[in-house]
GROMACS .gro file of N, CA and C in nm:
model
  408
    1UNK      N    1  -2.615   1.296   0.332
    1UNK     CA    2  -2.736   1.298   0.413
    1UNK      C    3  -2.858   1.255   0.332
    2UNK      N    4  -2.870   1.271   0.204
    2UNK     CA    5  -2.956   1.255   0.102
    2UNK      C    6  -2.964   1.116   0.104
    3UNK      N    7  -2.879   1.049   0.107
    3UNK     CA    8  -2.845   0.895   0.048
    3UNK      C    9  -2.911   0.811   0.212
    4UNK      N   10  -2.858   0.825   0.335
    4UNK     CA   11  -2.984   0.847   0.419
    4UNK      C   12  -3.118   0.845   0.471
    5UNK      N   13  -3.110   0.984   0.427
    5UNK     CA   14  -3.262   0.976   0.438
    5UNK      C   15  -3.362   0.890   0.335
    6UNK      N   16  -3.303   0.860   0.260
    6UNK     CA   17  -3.408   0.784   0.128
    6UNK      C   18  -3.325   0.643   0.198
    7UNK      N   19  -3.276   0.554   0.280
    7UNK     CA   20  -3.221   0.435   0.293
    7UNK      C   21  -3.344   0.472   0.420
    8UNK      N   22  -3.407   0.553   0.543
    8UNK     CA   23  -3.470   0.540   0.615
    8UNK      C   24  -3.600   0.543   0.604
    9UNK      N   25  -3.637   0.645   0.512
    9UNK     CA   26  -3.778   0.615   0.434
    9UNK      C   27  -3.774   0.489   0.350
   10UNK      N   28  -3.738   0.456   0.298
   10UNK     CA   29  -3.742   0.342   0.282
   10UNK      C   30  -3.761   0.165   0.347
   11UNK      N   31  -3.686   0.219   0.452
   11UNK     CA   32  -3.720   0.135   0.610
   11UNK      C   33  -3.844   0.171   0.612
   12UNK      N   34  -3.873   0.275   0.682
   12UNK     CA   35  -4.015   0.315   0.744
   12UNK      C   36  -4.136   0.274   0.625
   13UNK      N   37  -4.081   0.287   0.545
   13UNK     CA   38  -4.215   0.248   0.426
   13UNK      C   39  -4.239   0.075   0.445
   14UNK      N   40  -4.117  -0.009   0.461
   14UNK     CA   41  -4.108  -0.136   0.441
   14UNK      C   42  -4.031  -0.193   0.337
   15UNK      N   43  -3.979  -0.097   0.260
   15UNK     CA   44  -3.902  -0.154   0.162
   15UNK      C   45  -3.837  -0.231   0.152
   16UNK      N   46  -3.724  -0.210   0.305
   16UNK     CA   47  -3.606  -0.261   0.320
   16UNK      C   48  -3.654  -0.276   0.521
   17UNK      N   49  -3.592  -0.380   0.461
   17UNK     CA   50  -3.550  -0.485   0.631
   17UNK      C   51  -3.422  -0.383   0.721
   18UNK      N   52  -3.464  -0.416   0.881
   18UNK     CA   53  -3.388  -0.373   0.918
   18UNK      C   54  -3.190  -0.409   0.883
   19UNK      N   55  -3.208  -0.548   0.887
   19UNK     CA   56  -3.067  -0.568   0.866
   19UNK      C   57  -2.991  -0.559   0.682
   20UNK      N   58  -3.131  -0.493   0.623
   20UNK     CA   59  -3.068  -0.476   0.457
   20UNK      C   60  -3.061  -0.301   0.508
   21UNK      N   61  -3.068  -0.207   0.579
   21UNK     CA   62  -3.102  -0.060   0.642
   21UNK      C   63  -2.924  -0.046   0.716
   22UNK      N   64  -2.935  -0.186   0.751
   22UNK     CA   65  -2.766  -0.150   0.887
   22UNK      C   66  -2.672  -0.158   0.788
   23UNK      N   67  -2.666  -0.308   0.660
   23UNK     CA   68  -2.630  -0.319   0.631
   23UNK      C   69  -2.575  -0.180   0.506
   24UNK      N   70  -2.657  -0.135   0.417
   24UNK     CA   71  -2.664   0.001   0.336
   24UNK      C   72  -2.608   0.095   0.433
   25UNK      N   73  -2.596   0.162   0.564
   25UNK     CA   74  -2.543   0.225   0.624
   25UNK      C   75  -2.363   0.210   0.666
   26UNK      N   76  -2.367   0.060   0.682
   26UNK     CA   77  -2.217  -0.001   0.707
   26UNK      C   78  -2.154   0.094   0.589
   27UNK      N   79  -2.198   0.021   0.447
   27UNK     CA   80  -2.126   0.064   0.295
   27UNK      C   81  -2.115   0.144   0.337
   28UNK      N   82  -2.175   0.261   0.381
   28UNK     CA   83  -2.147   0.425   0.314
   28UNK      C   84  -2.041   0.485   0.446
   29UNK      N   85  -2.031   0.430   0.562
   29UNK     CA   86  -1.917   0.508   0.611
   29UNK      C   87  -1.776   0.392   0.617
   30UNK      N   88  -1.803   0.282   0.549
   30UNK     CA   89  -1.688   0.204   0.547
   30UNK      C   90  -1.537   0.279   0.454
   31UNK      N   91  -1.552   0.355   0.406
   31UNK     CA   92  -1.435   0.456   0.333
   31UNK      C   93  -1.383   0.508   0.487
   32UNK      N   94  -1.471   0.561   0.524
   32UNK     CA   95  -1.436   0.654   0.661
   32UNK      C   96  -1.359   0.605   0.780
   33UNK      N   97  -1.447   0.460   0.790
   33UNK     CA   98  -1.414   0.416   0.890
   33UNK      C   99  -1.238   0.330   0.811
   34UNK      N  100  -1.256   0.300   0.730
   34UNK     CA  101  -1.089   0.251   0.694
   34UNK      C  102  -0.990   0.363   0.722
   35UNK      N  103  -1.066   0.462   0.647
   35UNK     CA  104  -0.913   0.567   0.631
   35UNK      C  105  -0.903   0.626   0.802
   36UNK      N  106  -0.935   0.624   0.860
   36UNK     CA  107  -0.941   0.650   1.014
   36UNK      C  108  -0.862   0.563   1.082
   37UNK      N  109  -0.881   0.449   1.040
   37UNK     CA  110  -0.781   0.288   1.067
   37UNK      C  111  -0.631   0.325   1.020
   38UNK      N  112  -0.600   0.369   0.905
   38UNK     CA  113  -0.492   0.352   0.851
   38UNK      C  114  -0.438   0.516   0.892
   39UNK      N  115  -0.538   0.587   0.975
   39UNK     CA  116  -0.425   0.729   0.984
   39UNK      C  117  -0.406   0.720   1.135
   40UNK      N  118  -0.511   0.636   1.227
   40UNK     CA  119  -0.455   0.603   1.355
   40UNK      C  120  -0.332   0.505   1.344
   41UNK      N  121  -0.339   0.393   1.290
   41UNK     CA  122  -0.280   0.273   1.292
   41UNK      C  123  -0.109   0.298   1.256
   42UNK      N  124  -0.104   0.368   1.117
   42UNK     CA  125  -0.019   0.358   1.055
   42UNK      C  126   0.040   0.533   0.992
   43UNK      N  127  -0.020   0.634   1.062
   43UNK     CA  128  -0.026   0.733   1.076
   43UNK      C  129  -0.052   0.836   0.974
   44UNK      N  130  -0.111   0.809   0.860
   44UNK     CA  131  -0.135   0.865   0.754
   44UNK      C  132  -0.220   0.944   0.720
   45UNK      N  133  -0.222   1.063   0.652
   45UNK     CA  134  -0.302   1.166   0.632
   45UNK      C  135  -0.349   1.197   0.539
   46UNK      N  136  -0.492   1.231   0.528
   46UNK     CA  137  -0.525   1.257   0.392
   46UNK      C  138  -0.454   1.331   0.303
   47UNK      N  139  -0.417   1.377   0.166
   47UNK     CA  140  -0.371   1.360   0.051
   47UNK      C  141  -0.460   1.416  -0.052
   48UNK      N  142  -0.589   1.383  -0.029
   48UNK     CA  143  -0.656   1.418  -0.135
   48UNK      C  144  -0.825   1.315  -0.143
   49UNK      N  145  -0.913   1.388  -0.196
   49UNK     CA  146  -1.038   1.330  -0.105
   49UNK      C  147  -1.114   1.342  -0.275
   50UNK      N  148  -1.127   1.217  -0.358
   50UNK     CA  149  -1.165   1.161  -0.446
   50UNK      C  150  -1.321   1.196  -0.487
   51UNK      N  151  -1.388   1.209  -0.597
   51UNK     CA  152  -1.504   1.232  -0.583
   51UNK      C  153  -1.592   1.089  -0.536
   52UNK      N  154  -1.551   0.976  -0.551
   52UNK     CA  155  -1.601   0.874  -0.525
   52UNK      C  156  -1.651   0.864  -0.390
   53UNK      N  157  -1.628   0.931  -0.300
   53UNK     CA  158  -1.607   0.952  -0.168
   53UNK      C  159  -1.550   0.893  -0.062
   54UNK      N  160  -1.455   0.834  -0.153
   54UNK     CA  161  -1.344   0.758  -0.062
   54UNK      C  162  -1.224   0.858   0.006
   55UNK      N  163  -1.102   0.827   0.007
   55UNK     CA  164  -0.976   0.899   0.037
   55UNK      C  165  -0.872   0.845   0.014
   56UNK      N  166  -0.760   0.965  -0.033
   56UNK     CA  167  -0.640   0.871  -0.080
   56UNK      C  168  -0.541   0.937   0.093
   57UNK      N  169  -0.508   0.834   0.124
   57UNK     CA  170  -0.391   0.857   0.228
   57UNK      C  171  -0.223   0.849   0.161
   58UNK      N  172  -0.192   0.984   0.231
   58UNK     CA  173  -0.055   1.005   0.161
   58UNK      C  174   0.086   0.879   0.221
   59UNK      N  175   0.160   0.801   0.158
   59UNK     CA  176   0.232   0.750   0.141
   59UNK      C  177   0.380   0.772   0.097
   60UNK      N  178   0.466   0.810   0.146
   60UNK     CA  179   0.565   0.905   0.084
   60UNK      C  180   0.534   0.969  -0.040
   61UNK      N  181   0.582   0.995  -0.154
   61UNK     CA  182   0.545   1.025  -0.287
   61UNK      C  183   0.425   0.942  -0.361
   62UNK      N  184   0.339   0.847  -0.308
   62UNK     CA  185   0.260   0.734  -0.379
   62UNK      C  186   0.144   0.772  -0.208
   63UNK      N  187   0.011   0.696  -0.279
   63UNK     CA  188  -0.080   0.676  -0.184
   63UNK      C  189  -0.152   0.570  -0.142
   64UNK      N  190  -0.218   0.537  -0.067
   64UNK     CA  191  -0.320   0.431  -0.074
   64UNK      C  192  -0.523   0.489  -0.045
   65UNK      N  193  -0.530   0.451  -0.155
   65UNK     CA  194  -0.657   0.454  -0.157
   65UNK      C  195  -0.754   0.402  -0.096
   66UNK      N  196  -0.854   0.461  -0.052
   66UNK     CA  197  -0.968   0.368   0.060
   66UNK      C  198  -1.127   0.436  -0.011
   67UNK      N  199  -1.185   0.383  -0.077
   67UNK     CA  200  -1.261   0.423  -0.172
   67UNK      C  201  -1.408   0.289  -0.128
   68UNK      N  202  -1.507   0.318  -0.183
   68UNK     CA  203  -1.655   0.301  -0.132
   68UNK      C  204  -1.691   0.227  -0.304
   69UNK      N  205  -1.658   0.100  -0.281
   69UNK     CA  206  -1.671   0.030  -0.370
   69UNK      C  207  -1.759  -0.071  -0.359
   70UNK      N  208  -1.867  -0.124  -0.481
   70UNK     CA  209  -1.916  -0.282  -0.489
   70UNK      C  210  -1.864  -0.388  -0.383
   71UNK      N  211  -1.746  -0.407  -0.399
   71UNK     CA  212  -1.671  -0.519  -0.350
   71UNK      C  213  -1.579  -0.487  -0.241
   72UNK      N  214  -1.646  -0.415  -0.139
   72UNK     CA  215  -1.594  -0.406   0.000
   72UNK      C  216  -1.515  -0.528   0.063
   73UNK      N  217  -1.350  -0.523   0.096
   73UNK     CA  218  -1.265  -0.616   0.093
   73UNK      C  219  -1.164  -0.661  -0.027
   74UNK      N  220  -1.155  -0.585  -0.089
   74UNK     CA  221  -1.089  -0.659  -0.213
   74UNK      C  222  -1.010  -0.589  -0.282
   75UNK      N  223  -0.899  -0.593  -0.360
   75UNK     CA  224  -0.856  -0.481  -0.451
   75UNK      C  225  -0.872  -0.476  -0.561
   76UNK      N  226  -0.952  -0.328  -0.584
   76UNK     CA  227  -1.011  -0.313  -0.715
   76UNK      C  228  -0.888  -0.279  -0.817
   77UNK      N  229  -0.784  -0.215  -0.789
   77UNK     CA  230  -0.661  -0.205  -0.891
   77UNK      C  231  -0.549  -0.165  -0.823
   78UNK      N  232  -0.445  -0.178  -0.877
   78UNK     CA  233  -0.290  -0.117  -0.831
   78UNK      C  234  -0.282   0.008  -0.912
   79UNK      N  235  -0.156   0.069  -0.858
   79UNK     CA  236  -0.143   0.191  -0.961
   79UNK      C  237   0.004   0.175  -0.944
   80UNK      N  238   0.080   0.207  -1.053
   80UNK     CA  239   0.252   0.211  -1.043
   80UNK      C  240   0.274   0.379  -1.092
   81UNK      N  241   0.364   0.424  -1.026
   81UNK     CA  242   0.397   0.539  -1.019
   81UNK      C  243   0.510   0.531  -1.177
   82UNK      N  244   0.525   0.596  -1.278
   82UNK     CA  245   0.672   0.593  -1.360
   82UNK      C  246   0.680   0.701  -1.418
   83UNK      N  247   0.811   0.724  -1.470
   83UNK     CA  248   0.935   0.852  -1.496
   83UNK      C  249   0.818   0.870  -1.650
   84UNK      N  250   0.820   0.999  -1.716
   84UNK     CA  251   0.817   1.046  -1.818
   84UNK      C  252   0.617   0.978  -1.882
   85UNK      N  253   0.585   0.963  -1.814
   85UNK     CA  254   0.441   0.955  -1.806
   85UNK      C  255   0.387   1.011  -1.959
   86UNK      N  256   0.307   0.904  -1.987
   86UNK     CA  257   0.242   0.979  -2.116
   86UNK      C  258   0.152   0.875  -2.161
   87UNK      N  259   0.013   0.861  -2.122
   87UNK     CA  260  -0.106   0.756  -2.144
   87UNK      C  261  -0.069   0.728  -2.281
   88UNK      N  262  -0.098   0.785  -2.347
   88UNK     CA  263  -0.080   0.809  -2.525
   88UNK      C  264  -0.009   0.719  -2.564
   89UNK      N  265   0.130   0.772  -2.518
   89UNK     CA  266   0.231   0.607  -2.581
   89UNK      C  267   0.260   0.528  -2.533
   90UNK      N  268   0.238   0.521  -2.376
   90UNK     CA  269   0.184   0.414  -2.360
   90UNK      C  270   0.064   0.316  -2.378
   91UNK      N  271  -0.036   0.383  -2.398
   91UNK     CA  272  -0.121   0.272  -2.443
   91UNK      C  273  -0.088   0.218  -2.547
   92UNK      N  274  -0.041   0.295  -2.691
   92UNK     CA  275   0.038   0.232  -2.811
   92UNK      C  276   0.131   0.126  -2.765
   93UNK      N  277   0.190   0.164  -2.688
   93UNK     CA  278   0.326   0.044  -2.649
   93UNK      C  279   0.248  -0.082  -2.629
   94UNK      N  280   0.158  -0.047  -2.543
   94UNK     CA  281   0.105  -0.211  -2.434
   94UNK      C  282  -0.027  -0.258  -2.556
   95UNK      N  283  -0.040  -0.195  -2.700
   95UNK     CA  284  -0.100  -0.206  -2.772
   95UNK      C  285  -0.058  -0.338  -2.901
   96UNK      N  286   0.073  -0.265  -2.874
   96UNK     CA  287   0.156  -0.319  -2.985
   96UNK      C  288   0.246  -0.468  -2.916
   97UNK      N  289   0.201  -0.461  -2.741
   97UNK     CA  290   0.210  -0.631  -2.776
   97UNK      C  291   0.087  -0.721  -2.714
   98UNK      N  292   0.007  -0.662  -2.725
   98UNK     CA  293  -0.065  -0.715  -2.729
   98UNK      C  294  -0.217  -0.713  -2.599
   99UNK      N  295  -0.163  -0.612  -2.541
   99UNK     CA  296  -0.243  -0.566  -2.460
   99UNK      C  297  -0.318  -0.455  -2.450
  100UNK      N  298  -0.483  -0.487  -2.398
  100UNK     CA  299  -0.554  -0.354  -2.430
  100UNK      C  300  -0.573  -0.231  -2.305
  101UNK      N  301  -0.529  -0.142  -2.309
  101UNK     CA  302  -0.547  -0.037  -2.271
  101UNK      C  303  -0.611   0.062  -2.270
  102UNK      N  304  -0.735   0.115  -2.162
  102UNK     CA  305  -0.771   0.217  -2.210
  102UNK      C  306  -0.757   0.328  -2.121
  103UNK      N  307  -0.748   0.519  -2.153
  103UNK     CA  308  -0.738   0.601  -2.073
  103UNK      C  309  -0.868   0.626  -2.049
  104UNK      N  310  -0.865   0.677  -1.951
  104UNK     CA  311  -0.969   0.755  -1.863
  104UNK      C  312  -0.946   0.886  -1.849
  105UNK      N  313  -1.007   0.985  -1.931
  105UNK     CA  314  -0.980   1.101  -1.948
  105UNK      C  315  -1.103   1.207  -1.835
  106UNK      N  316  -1.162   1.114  -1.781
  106UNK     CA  317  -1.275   1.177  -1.705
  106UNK      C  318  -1.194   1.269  -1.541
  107UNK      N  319  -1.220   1.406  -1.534
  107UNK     CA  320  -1.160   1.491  -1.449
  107UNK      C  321  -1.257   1.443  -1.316
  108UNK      N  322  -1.348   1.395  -1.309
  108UNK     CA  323  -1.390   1.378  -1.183
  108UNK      C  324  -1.385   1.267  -1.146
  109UNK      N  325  -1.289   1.168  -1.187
  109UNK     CA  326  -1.251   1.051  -1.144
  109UNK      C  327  -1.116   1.102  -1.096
  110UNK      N  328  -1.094   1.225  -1.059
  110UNK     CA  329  -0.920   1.233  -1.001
  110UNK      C  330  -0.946   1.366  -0.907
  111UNK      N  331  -0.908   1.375  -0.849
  111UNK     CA  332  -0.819   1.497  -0.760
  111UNK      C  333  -0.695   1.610  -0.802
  112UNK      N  334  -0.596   1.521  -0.888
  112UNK     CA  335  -0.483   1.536  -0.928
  112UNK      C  336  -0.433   1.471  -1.034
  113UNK      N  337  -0.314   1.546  -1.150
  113UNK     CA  338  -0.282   1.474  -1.250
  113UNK      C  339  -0.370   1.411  -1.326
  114UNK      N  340  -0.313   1.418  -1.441
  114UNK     CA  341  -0.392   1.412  -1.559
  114UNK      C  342  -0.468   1.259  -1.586
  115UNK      N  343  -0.467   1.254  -1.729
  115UNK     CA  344  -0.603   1.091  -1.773
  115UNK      C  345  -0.498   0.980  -1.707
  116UNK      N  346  -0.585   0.900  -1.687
  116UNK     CA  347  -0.537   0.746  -1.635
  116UNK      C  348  -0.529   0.649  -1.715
  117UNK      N  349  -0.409   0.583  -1.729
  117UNK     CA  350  -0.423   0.425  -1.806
  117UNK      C  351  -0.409   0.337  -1.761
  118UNK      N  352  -0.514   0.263  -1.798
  118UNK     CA  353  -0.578   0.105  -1.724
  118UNK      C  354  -0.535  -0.009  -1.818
  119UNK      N  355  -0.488  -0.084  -1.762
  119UNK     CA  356  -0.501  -0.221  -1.837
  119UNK      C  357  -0.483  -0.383  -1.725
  120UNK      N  358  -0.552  -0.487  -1.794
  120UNK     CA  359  -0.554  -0.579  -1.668
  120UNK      C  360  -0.410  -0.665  -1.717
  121UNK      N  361  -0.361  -0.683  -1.609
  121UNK     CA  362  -0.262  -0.789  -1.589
  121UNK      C  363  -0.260  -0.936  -1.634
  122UNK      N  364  -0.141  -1.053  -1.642
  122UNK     CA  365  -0.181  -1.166  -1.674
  122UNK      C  366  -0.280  -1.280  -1.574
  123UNK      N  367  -0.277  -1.200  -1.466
  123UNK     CA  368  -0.385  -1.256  -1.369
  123UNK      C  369  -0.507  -1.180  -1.319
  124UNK      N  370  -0.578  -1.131  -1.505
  124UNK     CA  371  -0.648  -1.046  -1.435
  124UNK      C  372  -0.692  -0.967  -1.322
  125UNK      N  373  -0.527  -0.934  -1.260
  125UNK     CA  374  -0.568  -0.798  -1.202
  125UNK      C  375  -0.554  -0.641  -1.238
  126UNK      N  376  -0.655  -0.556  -1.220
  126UNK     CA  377  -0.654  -0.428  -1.274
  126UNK      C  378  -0.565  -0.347  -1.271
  127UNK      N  379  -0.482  -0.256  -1.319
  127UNK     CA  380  -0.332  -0.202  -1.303
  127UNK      C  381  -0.340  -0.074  -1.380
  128UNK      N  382  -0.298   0.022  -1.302
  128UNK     CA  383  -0.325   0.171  -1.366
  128UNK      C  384  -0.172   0.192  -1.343
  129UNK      N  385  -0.149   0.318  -1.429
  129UNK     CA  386  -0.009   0.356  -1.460
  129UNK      C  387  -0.071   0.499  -1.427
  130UNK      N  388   0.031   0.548  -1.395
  130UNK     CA  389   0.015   0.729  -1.341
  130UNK      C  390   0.157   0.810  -1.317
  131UNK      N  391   0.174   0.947  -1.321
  131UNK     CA  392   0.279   1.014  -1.339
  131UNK      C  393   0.360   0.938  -1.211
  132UNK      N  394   0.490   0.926  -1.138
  132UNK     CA  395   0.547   0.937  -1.012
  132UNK      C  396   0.476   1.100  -0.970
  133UNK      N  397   0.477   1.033  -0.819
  133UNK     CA  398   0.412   1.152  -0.704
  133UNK      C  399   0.264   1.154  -0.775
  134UNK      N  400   0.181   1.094  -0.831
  134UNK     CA  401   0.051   1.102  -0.830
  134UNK      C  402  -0.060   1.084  -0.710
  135UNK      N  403  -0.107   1.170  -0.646
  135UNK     CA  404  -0.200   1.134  -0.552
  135UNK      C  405  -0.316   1.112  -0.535
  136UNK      N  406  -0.389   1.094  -0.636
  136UNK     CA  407  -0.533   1.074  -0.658
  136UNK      C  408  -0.596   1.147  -0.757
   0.00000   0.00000   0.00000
C-alpha cells in the first residue's frame, strides 16, 4: 500500500504522467495477476510466497516461480533440482573447470532450503542448482 500511495502522490504532484502511474501499477500486481493465470489455467497452488513478492507455484516435487522482476516477460533463471546437494562442492567442481559460481547465502532470498548456487550457462543463461523437492 506504501509503494502506492507514493506512485499517486506522485501523480498528483506531477511527477509522473498518467500512463508512467498505470504503467508502475501494472508492475506491481503482475506477480499476482500471473500466478492466478497459472493456478486457474493449469491448476496450481501456492507453495510458498518469496520475499520478493512474487510466488512459487507448486509443481510436483519442483516449482515455478512468478516473481516481480525488471524484465517482465522473460526468464530470469532455471533452477535444477539434484541428489546429495551441497553448494560448497559444487561450486569447487564447476570451479575447477572452469566455471564461476557463486552461493547466495542470503535467508531472505528463500522461503525454504538452504544457500543457492548460481552460475550462467554456455548461452548465458542464469542456472541455479538446489536440493531435489526445493520450493522456494
Amino acid at each position: 500500500m506504501q509503494q502506492i500511495e507514493m506512485l499517486v502522490e506522485a501523480f498528483e504532484a506531477r511527477r509522473l504522467s498518467r500512463r508512467e502511474l498505470i504503467a508502475a501499477l501494472a508492475v506491481m500486481v503482475a506477480p499476482a495477476a500471473a500466478a492466478q493465470f497459472y493456478q486457474t489455467v493449469l491448476g496450481l497452488n501456492v507453495v510458498s510466497r518469496p520475499g520478493n513478492g512474487g510466488a512459487n507455484l507448486g509443481l510436483g516435487d519442483g516449482f515455478l516461480g512468478v516473481y516481480k522482476l525488471a524484465n517482465p516477460g522473460t526468464v530470469n533463471h532455471i533452477c535444477i533440482g539434484v541428489d546429495d546437494y551441497d553448494p560448497e562442492r559444487m561450486a569447487a567442481r564447476l570451479k575447477e573447470i572452469g566455471v564461476t559460481a557463486t552461493i547466495d547465502r542470503n535467508p531472505a532470498n528463500r522461503t525454504s532450503g538452504g544457500d543457492q548456487l548460481y552460475f550462467n550457462g554456455p548461452d548465458n543463461c542464469r542456472i541455479q542448482l538446489g536440493a531435489n523437492g526445493y520450493q522456494g
